[in-house]
Short mmCIF file of C-alpha atoms in Angstrom, two decimals:
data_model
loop_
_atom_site.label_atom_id
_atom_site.label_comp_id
_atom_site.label_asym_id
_atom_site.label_seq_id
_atom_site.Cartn_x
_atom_site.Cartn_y
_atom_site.Cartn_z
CA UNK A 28 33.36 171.50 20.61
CA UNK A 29 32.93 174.95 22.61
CA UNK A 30 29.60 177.00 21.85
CA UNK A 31 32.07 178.95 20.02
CA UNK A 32 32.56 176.82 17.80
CA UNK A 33 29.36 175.60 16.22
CA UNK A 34 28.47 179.09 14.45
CA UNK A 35 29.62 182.34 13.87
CA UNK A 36 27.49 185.51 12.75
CA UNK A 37 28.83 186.62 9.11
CA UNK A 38 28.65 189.48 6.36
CA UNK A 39 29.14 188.66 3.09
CA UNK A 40 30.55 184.81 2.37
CA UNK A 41 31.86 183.18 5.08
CA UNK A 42 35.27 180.53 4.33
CA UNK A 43 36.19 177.70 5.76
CA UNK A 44 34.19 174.09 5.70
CA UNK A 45 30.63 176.19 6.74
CA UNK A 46 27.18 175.70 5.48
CA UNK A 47 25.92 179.21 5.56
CA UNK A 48 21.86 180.57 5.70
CA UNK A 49 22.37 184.24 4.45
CA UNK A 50 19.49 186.85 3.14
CA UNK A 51 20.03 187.34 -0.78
CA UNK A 52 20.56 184.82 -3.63
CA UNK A 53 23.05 183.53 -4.98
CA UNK A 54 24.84 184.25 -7.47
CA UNK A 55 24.02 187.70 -6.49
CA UNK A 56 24.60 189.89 -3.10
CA UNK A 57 25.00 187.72 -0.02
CA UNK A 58 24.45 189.92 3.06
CA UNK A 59 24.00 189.00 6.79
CA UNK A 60 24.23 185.25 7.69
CA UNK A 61 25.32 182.27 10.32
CA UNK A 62 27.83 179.98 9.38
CA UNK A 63 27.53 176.85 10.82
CA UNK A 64 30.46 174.19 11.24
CA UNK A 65 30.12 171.13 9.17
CA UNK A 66 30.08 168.90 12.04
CA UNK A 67 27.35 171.34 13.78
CA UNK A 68 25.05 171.28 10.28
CA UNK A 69 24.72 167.37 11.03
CA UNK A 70 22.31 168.18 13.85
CA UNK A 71 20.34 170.79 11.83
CA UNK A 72 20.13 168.48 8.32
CA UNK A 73 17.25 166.40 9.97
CA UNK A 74 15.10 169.25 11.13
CA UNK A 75 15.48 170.84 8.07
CA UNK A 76 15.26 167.87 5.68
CA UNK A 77 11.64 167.77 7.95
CA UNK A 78 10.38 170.84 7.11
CA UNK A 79 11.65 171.66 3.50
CA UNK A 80 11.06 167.93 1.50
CA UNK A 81 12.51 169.87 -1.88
CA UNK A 82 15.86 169.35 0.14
CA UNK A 83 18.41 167.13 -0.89
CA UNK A 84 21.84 165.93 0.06
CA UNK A 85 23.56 167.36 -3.07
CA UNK A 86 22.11 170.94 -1.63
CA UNK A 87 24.47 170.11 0.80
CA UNK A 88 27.22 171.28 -1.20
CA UNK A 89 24.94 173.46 -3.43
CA UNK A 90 23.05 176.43 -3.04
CA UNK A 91 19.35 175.89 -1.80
CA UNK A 92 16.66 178.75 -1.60
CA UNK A 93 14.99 178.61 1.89
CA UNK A 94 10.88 179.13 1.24
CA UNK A 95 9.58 181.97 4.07
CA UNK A 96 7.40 179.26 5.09
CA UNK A 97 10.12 176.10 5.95
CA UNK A 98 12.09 178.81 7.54
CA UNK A 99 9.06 179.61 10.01
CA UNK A 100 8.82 175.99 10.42
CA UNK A 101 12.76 175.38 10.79
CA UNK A 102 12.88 177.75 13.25
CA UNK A 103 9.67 176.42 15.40
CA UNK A 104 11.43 172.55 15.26
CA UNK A 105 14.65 173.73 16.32
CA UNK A 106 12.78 175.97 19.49
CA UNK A 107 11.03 172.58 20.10
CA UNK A 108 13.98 170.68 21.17
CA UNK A 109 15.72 173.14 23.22
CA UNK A 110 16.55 172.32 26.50
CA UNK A 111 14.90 174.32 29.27
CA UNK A 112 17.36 173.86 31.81
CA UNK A 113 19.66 176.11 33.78
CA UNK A 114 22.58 174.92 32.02
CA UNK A 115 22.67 175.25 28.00
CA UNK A 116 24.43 172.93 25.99
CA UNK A 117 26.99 173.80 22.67
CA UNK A 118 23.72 172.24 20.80
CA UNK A 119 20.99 174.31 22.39
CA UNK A 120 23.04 177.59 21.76
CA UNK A 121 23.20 176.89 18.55
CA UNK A 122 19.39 175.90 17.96
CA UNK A 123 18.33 178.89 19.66
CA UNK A 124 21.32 181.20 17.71
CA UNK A 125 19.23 180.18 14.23
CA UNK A 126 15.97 179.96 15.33
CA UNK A 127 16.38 183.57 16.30
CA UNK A 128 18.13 184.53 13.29
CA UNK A 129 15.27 182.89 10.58
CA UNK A 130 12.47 185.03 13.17
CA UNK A 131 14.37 187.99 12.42
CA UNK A 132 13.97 187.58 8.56
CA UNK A 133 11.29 189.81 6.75
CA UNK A 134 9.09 188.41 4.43
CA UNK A 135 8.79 186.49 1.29
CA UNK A 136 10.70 190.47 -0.20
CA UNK A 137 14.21 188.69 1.34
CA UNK A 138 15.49 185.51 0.67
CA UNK A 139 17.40 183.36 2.69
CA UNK A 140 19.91 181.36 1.04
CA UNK A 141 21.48 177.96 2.25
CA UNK A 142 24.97 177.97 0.94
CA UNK A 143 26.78 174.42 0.99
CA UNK A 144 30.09 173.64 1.16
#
């Protein structure tokens, strides 16, 4: 897989076989988000199974509420295991594409959900 390929910035519901953190709840408005390939997710689902124990499997292909503090955490783990090298990988890109995007939340005012498959 390309860099490309792991995520893509969204509005509104993103398609396709994509687990996708987006501010709002759902059922309700879903606004700004990253949709992350299936294959892609596998490599977040431990970090965030770390830092959020209320997640399950079955949220997998649910709808899960992420709390404003596992996000802050979520976002430190995945900064943690970045490389620092010159040359980033398709796995690195992406850590660093959704630790940025959880920093750039607001507060506890703007949920982030975790929409499964």
């Amino acid at each position: 897989m390309q860099k490309d390929d792991y995520f893509t910035l969204t509005t509104g519901l993103a398609g396709g076989e994509a687990v996708q953190f987006a501010d709002g709840r759902w059922p309700g408005e879903i606004g700004a988000g990253i949709a992350i390939k299936e294959e892609a997710f596998d490599l977040i689902e431990p970090h965030l199974r770390a830092v959020a124990p209320d997640w399950t499997i079955g949220h997998r292909y649910g709808v899960f509420e992420l709390s404003v503090g596992a996000r802050d955490r979520l976002a430190k783990s995945l900064r943690s295991v970045v490389s620092d090298s010159a040359e980033t990988t398709a796995k690195d890109a992406l850590f660093r594409a959704l630790a940025r995007w959880l920093d750039e939340r607001p507060g506890e005012d703007s949920p982030v959900s975790i929409l499964g498959l």
